[in-house]
JSON list of C-alpha atoms (C1' of nucleotides) in Angstrom, two decimals:
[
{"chain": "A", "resi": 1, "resn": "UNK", "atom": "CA", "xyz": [23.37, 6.53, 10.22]},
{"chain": "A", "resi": 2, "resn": "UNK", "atom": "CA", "xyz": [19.96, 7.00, 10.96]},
{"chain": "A", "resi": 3, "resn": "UNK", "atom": "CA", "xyz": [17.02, 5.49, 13.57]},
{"chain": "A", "resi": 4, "resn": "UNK", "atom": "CA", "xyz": [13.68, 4.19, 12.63]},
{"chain": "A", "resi": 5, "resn": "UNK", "atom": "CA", "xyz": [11.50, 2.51, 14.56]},
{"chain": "A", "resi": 6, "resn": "UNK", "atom": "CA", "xyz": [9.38, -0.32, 13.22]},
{"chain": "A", "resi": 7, "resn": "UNK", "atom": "CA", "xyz": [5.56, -1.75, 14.01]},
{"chain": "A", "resi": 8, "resn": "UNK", "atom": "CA", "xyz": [5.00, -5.41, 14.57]},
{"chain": "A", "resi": 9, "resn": "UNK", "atom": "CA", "xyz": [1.80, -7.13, 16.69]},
{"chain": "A", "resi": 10, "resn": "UNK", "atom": "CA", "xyz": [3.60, -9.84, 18.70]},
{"chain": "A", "resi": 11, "resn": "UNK", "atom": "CA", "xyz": [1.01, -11.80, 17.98]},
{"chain": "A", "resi": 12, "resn": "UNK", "atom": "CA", "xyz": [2.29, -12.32, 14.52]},
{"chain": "A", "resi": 13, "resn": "UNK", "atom": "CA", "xyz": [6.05, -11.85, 14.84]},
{"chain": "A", "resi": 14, "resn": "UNK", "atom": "CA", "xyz": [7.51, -10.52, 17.75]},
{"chain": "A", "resi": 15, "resn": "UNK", "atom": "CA", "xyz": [10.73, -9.36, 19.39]},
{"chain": "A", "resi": 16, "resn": "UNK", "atom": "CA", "xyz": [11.44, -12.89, 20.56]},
{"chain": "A", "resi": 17, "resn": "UNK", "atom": "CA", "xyz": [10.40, -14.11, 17.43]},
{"chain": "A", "resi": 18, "resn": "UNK", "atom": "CA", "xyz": [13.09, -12.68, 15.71]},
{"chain": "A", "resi": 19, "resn": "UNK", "atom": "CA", "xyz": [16.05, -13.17, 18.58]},
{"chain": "A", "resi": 20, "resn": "UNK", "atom": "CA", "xyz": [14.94, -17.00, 17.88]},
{"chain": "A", "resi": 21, "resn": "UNK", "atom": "CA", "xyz": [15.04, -16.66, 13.84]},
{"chain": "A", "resi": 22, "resn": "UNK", "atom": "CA", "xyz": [18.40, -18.19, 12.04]},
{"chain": "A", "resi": 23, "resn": "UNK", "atom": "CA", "xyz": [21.17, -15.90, 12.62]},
{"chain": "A", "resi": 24, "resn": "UNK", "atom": "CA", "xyz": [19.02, -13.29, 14.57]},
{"chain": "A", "resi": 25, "resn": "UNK", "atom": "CA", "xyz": [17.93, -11.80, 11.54]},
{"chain": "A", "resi": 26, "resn": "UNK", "atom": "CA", "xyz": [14.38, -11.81, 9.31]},
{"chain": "A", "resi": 27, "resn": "UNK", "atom": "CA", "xyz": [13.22, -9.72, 5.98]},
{"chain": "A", "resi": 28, "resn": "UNK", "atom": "CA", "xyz": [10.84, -7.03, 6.94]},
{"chain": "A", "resi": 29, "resn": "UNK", "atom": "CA", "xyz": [8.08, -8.19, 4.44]},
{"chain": "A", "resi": 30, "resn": "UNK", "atom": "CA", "xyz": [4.66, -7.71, 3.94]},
{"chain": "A", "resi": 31, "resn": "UNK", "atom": "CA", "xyz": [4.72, -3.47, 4.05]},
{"chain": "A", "resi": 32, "resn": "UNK", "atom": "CA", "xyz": [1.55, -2.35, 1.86]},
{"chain": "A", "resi": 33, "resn": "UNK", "atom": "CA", "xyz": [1.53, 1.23, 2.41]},
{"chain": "A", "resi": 34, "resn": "UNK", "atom": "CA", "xyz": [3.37, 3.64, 0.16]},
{"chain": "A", "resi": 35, "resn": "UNK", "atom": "CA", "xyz": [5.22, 5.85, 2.59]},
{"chain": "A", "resi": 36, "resn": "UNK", "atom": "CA", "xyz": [6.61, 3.29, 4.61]},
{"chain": "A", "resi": 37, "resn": "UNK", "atom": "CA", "xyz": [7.27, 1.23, 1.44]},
{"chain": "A", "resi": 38, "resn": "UNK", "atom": "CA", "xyz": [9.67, 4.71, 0.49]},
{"chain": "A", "resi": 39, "resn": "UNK", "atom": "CA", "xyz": [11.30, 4.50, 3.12]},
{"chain": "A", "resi": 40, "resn": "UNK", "atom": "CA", "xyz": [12.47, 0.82, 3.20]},
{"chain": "A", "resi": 41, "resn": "UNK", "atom": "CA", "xyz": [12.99, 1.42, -0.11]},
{"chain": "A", "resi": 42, "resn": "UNK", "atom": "CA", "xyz": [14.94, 4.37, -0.29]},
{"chain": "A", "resi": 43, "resn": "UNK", "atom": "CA", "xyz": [15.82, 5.47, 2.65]},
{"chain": "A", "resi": 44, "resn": "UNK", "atom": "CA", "xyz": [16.69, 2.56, 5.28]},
{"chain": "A", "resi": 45, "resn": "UNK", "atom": "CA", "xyz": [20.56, 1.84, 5.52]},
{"chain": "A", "resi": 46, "resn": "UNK", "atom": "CA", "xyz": [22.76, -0.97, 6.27]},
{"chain": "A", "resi": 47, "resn": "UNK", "atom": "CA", "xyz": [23.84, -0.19, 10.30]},
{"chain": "A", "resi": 48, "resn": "UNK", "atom": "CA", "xyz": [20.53, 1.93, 10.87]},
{"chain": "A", "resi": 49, "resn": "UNK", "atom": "CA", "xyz": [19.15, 1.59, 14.62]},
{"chain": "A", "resi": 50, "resn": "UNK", "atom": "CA", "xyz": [15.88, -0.27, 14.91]},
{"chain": "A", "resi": 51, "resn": "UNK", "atom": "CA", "xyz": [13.51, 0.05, 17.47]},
{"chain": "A", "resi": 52, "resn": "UNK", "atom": "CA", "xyz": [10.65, -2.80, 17.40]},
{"chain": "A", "resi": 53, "resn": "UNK", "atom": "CA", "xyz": [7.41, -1.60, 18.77]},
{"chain": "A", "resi": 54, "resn": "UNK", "atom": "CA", "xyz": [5.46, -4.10, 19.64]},
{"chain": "A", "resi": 55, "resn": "UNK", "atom": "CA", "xyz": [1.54, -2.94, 18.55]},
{"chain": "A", "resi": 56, "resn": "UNK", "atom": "CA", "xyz": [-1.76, -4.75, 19.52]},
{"chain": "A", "resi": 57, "resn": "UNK", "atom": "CA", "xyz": [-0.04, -5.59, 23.19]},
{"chain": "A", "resi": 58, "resn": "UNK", "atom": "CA", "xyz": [-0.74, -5.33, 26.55]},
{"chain": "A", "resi": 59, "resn": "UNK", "atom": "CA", "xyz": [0.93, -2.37, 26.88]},
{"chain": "A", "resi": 60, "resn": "UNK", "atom": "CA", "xyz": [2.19, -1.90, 23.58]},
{"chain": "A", "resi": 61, "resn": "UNK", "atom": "CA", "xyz": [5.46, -1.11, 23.50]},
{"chain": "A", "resi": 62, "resn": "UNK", "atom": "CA", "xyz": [9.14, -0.90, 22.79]},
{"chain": "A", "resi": 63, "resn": "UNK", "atom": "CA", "xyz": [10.12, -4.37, 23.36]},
{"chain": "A", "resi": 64, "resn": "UNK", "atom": "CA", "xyz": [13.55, -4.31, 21.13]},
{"chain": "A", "resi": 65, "resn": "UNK", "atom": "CA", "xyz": [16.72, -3.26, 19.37]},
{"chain": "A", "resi": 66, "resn": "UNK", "atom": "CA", "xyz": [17.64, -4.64, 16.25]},
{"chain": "A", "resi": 67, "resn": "UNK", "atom": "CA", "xyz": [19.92, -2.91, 13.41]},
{"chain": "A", "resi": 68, "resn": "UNK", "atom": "CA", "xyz": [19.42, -3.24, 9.32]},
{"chain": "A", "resi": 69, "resn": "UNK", "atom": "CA", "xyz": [21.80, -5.82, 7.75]},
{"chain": "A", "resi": 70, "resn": "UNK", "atom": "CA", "xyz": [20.30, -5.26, 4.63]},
{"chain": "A", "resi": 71, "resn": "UNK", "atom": "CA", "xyz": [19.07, -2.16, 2.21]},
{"chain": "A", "resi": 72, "resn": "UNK", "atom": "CA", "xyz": [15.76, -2.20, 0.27]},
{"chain": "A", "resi": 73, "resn": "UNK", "atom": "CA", "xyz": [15.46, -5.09, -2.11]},
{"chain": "A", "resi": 74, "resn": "UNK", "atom": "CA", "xyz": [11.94, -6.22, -3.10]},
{"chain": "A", "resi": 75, "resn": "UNK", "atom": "CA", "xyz": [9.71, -8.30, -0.99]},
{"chain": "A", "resi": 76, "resn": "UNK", "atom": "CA", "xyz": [9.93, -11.48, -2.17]},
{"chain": "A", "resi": 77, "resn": "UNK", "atom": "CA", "xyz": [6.04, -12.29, -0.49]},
{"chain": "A", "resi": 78, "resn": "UNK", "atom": "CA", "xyz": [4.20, -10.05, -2.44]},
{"chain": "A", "resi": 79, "resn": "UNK", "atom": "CA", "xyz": [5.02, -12.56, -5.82]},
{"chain": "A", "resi": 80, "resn": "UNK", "atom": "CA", "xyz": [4.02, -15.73, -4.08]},
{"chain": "A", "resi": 81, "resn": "UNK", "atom": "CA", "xyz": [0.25, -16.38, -4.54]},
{"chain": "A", "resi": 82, "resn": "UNK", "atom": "CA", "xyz": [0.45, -18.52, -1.11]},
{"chain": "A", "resi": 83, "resn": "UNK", "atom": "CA", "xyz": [1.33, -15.59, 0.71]},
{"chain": "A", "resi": 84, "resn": "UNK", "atom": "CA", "xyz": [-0.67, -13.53, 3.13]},
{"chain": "A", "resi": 85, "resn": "UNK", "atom": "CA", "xyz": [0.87, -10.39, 1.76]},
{"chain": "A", "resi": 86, "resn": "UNK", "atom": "CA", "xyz": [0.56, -11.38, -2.25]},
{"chain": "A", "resi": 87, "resn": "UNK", "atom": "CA", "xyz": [-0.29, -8.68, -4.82]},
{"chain": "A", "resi": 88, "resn": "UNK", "atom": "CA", "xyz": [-0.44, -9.69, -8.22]},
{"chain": "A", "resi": 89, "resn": "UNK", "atom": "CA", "xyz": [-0.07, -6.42, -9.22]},
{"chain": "A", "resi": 90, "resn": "UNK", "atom": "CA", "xyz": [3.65, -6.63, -8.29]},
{"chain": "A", "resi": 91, "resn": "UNK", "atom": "CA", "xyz": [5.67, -7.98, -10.70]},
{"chain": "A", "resi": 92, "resn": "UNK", "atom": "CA", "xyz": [9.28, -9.18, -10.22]},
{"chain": "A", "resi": 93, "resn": "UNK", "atom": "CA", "xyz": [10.69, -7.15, -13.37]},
{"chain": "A", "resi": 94, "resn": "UNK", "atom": "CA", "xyz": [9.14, -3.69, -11.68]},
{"chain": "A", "resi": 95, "resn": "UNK", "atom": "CA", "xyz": [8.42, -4.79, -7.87]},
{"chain": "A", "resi": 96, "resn": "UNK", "atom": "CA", "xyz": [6.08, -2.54, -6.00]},
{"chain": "A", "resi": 97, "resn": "UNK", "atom": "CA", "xyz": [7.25, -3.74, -2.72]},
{"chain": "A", "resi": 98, "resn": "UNK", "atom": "CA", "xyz": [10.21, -3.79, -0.89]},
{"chain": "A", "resi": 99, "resn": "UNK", "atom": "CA", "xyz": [11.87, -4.66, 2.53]},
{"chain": "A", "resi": 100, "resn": "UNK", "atom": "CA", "xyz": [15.02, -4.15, 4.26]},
{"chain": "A", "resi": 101, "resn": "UNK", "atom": "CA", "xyz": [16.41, -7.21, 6.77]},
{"chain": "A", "resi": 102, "resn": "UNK", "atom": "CA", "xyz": [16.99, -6.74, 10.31]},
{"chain": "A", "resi": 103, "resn": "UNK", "atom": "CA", "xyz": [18.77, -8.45, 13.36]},
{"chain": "A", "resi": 104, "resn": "UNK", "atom": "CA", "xyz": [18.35, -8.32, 16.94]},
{"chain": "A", "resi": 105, "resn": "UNK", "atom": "CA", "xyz": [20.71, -7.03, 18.79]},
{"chain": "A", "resi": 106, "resn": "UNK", "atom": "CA", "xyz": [18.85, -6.95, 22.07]},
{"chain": "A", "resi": 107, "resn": "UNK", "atom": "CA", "xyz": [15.87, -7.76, 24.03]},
{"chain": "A", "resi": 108, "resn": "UNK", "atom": "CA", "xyz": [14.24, -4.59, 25.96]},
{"chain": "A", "resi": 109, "resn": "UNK", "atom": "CA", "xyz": [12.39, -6.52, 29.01]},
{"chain": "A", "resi": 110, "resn": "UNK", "atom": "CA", "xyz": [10.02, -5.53, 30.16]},
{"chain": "A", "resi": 111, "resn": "UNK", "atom": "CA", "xyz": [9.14, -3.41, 27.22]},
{"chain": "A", "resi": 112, "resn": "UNK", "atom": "CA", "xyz": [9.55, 0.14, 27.31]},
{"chain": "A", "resi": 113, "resn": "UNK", "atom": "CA", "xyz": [5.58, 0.76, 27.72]},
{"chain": "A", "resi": 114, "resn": "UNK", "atom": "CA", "xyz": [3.55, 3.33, 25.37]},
{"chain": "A", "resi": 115, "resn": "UNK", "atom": "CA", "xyz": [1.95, 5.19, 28.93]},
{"chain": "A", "resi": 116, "resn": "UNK", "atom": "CA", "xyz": [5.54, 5.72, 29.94]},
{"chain": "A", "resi": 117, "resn": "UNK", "atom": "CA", "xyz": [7.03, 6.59, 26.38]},
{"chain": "A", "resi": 118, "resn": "UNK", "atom": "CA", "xyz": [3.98, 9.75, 26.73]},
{"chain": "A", "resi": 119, "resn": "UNK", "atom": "CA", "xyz": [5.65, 10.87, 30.03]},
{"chain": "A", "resi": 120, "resn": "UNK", "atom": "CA", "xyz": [8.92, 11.39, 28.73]},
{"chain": "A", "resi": 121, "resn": "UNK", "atom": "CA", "xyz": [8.53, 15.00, 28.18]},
{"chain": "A", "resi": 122, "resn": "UNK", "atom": "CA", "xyz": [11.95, 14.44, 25.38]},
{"chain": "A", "resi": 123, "resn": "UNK", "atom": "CA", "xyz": [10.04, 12.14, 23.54]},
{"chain": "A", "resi": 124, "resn": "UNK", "atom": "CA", "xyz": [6.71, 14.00, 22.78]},
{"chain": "A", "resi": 125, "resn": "UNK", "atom": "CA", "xyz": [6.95, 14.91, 19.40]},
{"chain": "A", "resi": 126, "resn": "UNK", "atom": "CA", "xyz": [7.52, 10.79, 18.54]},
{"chain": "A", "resi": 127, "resn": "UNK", "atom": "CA", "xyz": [5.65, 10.20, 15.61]},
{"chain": "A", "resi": 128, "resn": "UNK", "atom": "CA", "xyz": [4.35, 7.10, 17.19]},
{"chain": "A", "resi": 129, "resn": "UNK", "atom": "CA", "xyz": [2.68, 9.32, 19.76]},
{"chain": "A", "resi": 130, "resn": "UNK", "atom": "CA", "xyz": [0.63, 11.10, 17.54]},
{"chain": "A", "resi": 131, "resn": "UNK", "atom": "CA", "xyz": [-3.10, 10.91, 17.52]},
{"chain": "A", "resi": 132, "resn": "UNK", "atom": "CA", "xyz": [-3.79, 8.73, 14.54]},
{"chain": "A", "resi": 133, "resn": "UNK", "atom": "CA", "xyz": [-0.03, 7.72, 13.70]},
{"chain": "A", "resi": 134, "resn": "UNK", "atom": "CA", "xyz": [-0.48, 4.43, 11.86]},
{"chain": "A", "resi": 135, "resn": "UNK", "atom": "CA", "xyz": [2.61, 4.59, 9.67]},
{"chain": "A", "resi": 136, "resn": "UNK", "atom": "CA", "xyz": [4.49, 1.42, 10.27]},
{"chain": "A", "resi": 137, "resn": "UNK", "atom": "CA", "xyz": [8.10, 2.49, 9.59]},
{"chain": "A", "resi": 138, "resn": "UNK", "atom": "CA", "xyz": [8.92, 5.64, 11.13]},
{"chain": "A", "resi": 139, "resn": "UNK", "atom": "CA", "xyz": [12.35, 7.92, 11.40]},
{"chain": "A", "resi": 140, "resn": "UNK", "atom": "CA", "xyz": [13.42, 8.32, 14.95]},
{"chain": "A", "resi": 141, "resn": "UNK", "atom": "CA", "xyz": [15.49, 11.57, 15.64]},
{"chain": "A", "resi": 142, "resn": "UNK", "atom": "CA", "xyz": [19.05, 10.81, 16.77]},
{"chain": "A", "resi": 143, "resn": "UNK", "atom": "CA", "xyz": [18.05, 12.91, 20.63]},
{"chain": "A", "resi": 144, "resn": "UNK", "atom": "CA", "xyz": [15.16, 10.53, 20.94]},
{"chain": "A", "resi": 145, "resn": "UNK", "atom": "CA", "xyz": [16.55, 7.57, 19.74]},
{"chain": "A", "resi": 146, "resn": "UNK", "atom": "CA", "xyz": [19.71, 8.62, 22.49]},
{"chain": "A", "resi": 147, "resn": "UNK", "atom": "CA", "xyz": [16.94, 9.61, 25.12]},
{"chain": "A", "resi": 148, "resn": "UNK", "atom": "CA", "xyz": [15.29, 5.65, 24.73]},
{"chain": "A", "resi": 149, "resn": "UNK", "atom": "CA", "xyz": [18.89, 4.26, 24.76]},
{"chain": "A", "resi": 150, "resn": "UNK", "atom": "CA", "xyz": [19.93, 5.75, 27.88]},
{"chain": "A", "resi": 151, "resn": "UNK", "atom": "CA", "xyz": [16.92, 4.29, 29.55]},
{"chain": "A", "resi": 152, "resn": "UNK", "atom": "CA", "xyz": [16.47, 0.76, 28.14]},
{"chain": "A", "resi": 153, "resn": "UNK", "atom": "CA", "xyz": [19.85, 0.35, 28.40]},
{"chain": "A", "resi": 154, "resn": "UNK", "atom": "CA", "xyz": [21.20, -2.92, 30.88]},
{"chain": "A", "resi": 155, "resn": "UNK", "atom": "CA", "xyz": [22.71, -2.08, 34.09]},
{"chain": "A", "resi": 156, "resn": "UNK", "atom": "CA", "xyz": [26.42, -1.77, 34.79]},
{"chain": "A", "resi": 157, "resn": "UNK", "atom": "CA", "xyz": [27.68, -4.99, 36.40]},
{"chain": "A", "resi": 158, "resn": "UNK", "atom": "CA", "xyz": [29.61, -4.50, 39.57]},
{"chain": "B", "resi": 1, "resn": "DG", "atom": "C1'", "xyz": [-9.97, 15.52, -9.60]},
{"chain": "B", "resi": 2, "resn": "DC", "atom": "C1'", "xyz": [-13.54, 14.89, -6.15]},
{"chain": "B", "resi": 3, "resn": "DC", "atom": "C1'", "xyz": [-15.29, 12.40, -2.53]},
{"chain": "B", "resi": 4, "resn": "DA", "atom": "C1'", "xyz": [-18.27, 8.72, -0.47]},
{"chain": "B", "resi": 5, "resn": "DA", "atom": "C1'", "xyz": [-17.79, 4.15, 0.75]},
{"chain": "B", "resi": 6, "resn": "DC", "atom": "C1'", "xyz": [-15.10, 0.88, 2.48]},
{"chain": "B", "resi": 7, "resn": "DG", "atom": "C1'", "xyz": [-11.27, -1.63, 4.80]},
{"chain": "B", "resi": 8, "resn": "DT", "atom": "C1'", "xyz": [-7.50, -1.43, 8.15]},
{"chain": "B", "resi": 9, "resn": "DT", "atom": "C1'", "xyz": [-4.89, -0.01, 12.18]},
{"chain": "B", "resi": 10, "resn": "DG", "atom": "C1'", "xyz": [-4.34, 0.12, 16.81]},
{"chain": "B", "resi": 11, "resn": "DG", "atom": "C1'", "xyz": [-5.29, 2.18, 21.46]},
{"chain": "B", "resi": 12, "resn": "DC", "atom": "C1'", "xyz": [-8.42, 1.57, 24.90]},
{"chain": "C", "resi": 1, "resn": "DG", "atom": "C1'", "xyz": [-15.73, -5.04, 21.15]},
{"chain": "C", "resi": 2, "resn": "DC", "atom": "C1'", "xyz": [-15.69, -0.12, 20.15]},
{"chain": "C", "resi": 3, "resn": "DC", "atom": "C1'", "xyz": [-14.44, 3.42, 17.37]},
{"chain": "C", "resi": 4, "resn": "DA", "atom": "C1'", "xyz": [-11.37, 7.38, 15.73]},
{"chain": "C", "resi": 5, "resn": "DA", "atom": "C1'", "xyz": [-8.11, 8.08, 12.37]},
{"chain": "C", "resi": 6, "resn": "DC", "atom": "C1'", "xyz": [-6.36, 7.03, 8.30]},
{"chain": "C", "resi": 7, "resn": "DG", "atom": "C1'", "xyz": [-5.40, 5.00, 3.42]},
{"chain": "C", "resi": 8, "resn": "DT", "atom": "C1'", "xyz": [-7.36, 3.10, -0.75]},
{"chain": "C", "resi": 9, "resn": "DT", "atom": "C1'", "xyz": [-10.80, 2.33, -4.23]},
{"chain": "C", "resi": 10, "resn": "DG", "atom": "C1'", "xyz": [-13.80, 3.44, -7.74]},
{"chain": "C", "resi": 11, "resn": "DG", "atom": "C1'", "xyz": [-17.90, 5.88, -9.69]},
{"chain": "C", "resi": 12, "resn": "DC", "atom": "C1'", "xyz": [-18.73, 10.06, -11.65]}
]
DNA sequence: GCCAACGTTGGC
DNA sequence: GCCAACGTTGGC
Protein backbone atom coordinates (compact mmCIF):
# COMPACT_ATOMS: atom_id res chain seq x y z
CA UNK A 1 0.00 0.00 0.00
CA UNK A 2 1.40 3.12 -0.86
CA UNK A 3 0.25 7.16 -1.19
CA UNK A 4 0.75 9.37 -4.12
CA UNK A 5 -0.59 12.41 -4.66
CA UNK A 6 -1.69 13.55 -8.09
CA UNK A 7 -1.77 17.18 -10.09
CA UNK A 8 -4.88 18.28 -11.88
CA UNK A 9 -5.93 22.25 -12.79
CA UNK A 10 -9.65 22.26 -11.93
CA UNK A 11 -10.08 24.06 -14.69
CA UNK A 12 -9.70 21.02 -16.81
CA UNK A 13 -10.83 18.18 -14.54
CA UNK A 14 -11.34 18.64 -11.10
CA UNK A 15 -12.18 16.95 -7.80
CA UNK A 16 -15.87 17.39 -8.48
CA UNK A 17 -15.35 16.46 -11.82
CA UNK A 18 -14.50 13.16 -11.02
CA UNK A 19 -17.09 12.56 -7.84
CA UNK A 20 -19.67 13.36 -10.86
CA UNK A 21 -17.90 10.84 -13.50
CA UNK A 22 -19.79 7.22 -13.98
CA UNK A 23 -19.10 5.16 -11.06
CA UNK A 24 -16.81 7.81 -9.34
CA UNK A 25 -14.01 6.73 -11.22
CA UNK A 26 -11.85 8.23 -14.49
CA UNK A 27 -8.40 6.98 -16.31
CA UNK A 28 -5.58 9.21 -15.35
CA UNK A 29 -4.59 10.02 -19.04
CA UNK A 30 -2.72 12.40 -20.77
CA UNK A 31 0.81 12.04 -18.45
CA UNK A 32 3.77 13.16 -20.93
CA UNK A 33 6.61 13.19 -18.68
CA UNK A 34 8.80 10.17 -18.13
CA UNK A 35 9.08 9.95 -14.38
CA UNK A 36 5.63 10.28 -13.63
CA UNK A 37 4.83 8.04 -16.63
CA UNK A 38 7.23 5.25 -14.36
CA UNK A 39 5.46 5.55 -11.83
CA UNK A 40 1.87 4.98 -13.14
CA UNK A 41 3.42 2.54 -14.92
CA UNK A 42 5.26 0.62 -12.58
CA UNK A 43 4.77 1.58 -9.51
CA UNK A 44 0.99 2.71 -8.75
CA UNK A 45 -1.17 -0.16 -7.12
CA UNK A 46 -4.66 -1.22 -7.00
CA UNK A 47 -5.91 0.26 -3.23
CA UNK A 48 -3.08 3.06 -3.29
CA UNK A 49 -4.26 6.43 -1.47
CA UNK A 50 -4.71 9.37 -3.79
CA UNK A 51 -4.52 12.76 -2.93
CA UNK A 52 -5.84 15.25 -5.83
CA UNK A 53 -4.12 18.54 -5.77
CA UNK A 54 -5.83 20.83 -7.38
CA UNK A 55 -2.97 23.21 -9.41
CA UNK A 56 -3.64 26.58 -11.23
CA UNK A 57 -6.36 27.47 -8.25
CA UNK A 58 -7.14 30.02 -6.07
CA UNK A 59 -5.37 28.62 -3.50
CA UNK A 60 -4.22 25.60 -5.00
CA UNK A 61 -4.74 22.88 -3.09
CA UNK A 62 -5.68 19.51 -1.74
CA UNK A 63 -9.20 19.37 -2.68
CA UNK A 64 -9.60 15.31 -2.59
CA UNK A 65 -9.24 11.64 -1.79
CA UNK A 66 -9.59 9.15 -4.28
CA UNK A 67 -7.91 5.49 -4.31
CA UNK A 68 -6.47 3.47 -7.62
CA UNK A 69 -8.96 0.86 -8.94
CA UNK A 70 -6.76 0.14 -11.58
CA UNK A 71 -2.76 -0.60 -12.26
CA UNK A 72 -0.83 0.88 -15.23
CA UNK A 73 -2.28 -0.05 -18.56
CA UNK A 74 -1.55 2.26 -21.53
CA UNK A 75 -3.27 5.48 -22.18
CA UNK A 76 -5.61 4.88 -24.56
CA UNK A 77 -5.47 9.05 -25.64
CA UNK A 78 -2.15 9.15 -26.73
CA UNK A 79 -3.32 6.70 -30.04
CA UNK A 80 -6.29 8.82 -30.94
CA UNK A 81 -5.26 11.60 -33.40
CA UNK A 82 -8.42 13.68 -31.99
CA UNK A 83 -6.96 13.81 -28.75
CA UNK A 84 -5.36 16.67 -26.91
CA UNK A 85 -2.76 14.34 -25.51
CA UNK A 86 -1.99 12.29 -29.02
CA UNK A 87 1.59 11.19 -29.83
CA UNK A 88 2.06 9.36 -32.84
CA UNK A 89 5.07 8.18 -31.67
CA UNK A 90 3.15 5.80 -29.35
CA UNK A 91 2.15 2.86 -30.81
CA UNK A 92 -0.40 0.38 -29.38
CA UNK A 93 1.97 -2.81 -29.88
CA UNK A 94 4.85 -0.87 -27.62
CA UNK A 95 2.77 2.08 -25.83
CA UNK A 96 4.85 4.86 -24.44
CA UNK A 97 2.17 6.00 -22.19
CA UNK A 98 0.33 4.74 -19.51
CA UNK A 99 -2.31 5.54 -16.76
CA UNK A 100 -3.70 4.02 -13.77
CA UNK A 101 -7.76 4.69 -12.93
CA UNK A 102 -8.91 6.30 -9.89
CA UNK A 103 -12.16 6.86 -7.79
CA UNK A 104 -13.23 9.33 -5.38
CA UNK A 105 -13.72 8.43 -2.28
CA UNK A 106 -14.17 11.88 -0.79
CA UNK A 107 -14.48 15.50 -1.24
CA UNK A 108 -11.90 17.67 1.01
CA UNK A 109 -13.99 21.13 1.28
CA UNK A 110 -12.69 23.62 1.49
CA UNK A 111 -9.46 22.38 0.10
CA UNK A 112 -6.63 21.79 2.21
CA UNK A 113 -4.78 25.15 0.94
CA UNK A 114 -0.95 25.13 -0.35
CA UNK A 115 -0.11 28.37 2.39
CA UNK A 116 -1.38 26.07 5.08
CA UNK A 117 0.13 22.68 3.72
CA UNK A 118 3.82 25.05 4.18
CA UNK A 119 2.91 25.59 7.88
CA UNK A 120 2.61 22.16 8.79
CA UNK A 121 6.02 21.83 10.10
CA UNK A 122 5.32 17.47 9.45
CA UNK A 123 4.77 18.10 6.03
CA UNK A 124 7.88 20.13 4.89
CA UNK A 125 9.83 17.84 3.08
CA UNK A 126 6.44 17.23 0.59
CA UNK A 127 7.74 17.02 -2.68
CA UNK A 128 5.00 19.27 -3.79
CA UNK A 129 6.55 21.95 -1.60
CA UNK A 130 9.66 22.09 -3.23
CA UNK A 131 10.90 25.07 -5.11
CA UNK A 132 10.42 24.03 -8.69
CA UNK A 133 8.48 20.62 -8.02
CA UNK A 134 6.54 20.16 -11.26
CA UNK A 135 6.34 16.38 -11.26
CA UNK A 136 2.71 15.52 -11.60
CA UNK A 137 2.53 12.14 -9.81
CA UNK A 138 4.32 12.14 -6.68
CA UNK A 139 4.87 9.37 -3.67
CA UNK A 140 3.48 10.61 -0.44
CA UNK A 141 5.20 9.08 2.73
CA UNK A 142 2.80 6.99 4.82
CA UNK A 143 3.51 9.91 8.18
CA UNK A 144 2.46 12.60 5.78
CA UNK A 145 -0.12 11.03 4.04
CA UNK A 146 -1.44 10.08 8.05
CA UNK A 147 -0.55 13.77 9.11
CA UNK A 148 -3.15 15.19 5.98
CA UNK A 149 -5.69 12.47 6.98
CA UNK A 150 -5.98 13.37 10.46
CA UNK A 151 -6.72 16.90 9.46
CA UNK A 152 -9.01 16.72 6.41
CA UNK A 153 -10.72 14.22 7.99
CA UNK A 154 -14.93 14.92 8.67
CA UNK A 155 -15.99 15.57 12.10
CA UNK A 156 -17.37 13.00 14.52
CA UNK A 157 -21.18 13.24 14.57
CA UNK A 158 -22.68 13.56 17.99
C1' DG B 1 27.53 13.91 -25.18
C1' DC B 2 27.04 18.88 -24.76
C1' DC B 3 24.23 22.65 -24.32
C1' DA B 4 21.45 26.58 -26.20
C1' DA B 5 16.94 27.33 -27.50
C1' DC B 6 12.51 26.50 -26.70
C1' DG B 7 8.09 25.07 -24.55
C1' DT B 8 5.59 24.05 -20.28
C1' DT B 9 4.31 24.26 -15.44
C1' DG B 10 2.47 26.58 -11.83
C1' DG B 11 2.84 29.94 -7.91
C1' DC B 12 2.21 34.54 -7.29
C1' DG C 1 0.74 38.70 -16.86
C1' DC C 2 5.27 37.63 -14.98
C1' DC C 3 8.85 34.67 -14.50
C1' DA C 4 11.67 30.89 -12.14
C1' DA C 5 12.30 26.23 -12.62
C1' DC C 6 12.28 22.49 -15.22
C1' DG C 7 12.02 18.98 -19.28
C1' DT C 8 12.71 18.22 -24.15
C1' DT C 9 14.64 18.94 -28.66
C1' DG C 10 18.02 19.14 -31.99
C1' DG C 11 22.36 21.02 -34.04
C1' DC C 12 26.95 20.14 -33.65
Amino acid sequence: MAYWLFKSEPNVFSFQDLQSSPGQTTGWDGVRNYQARNYLRDEVKVGDGVLFYHSNADPPGIAGIAEVVEAGHPDPTAFDPKSDHHDPKSDPKAPIWYQVSIRAVRAIDPPLGLPALREIPELAGMELLRKGSRLSIQPVTRAEWDRIQKLTRPKSRR
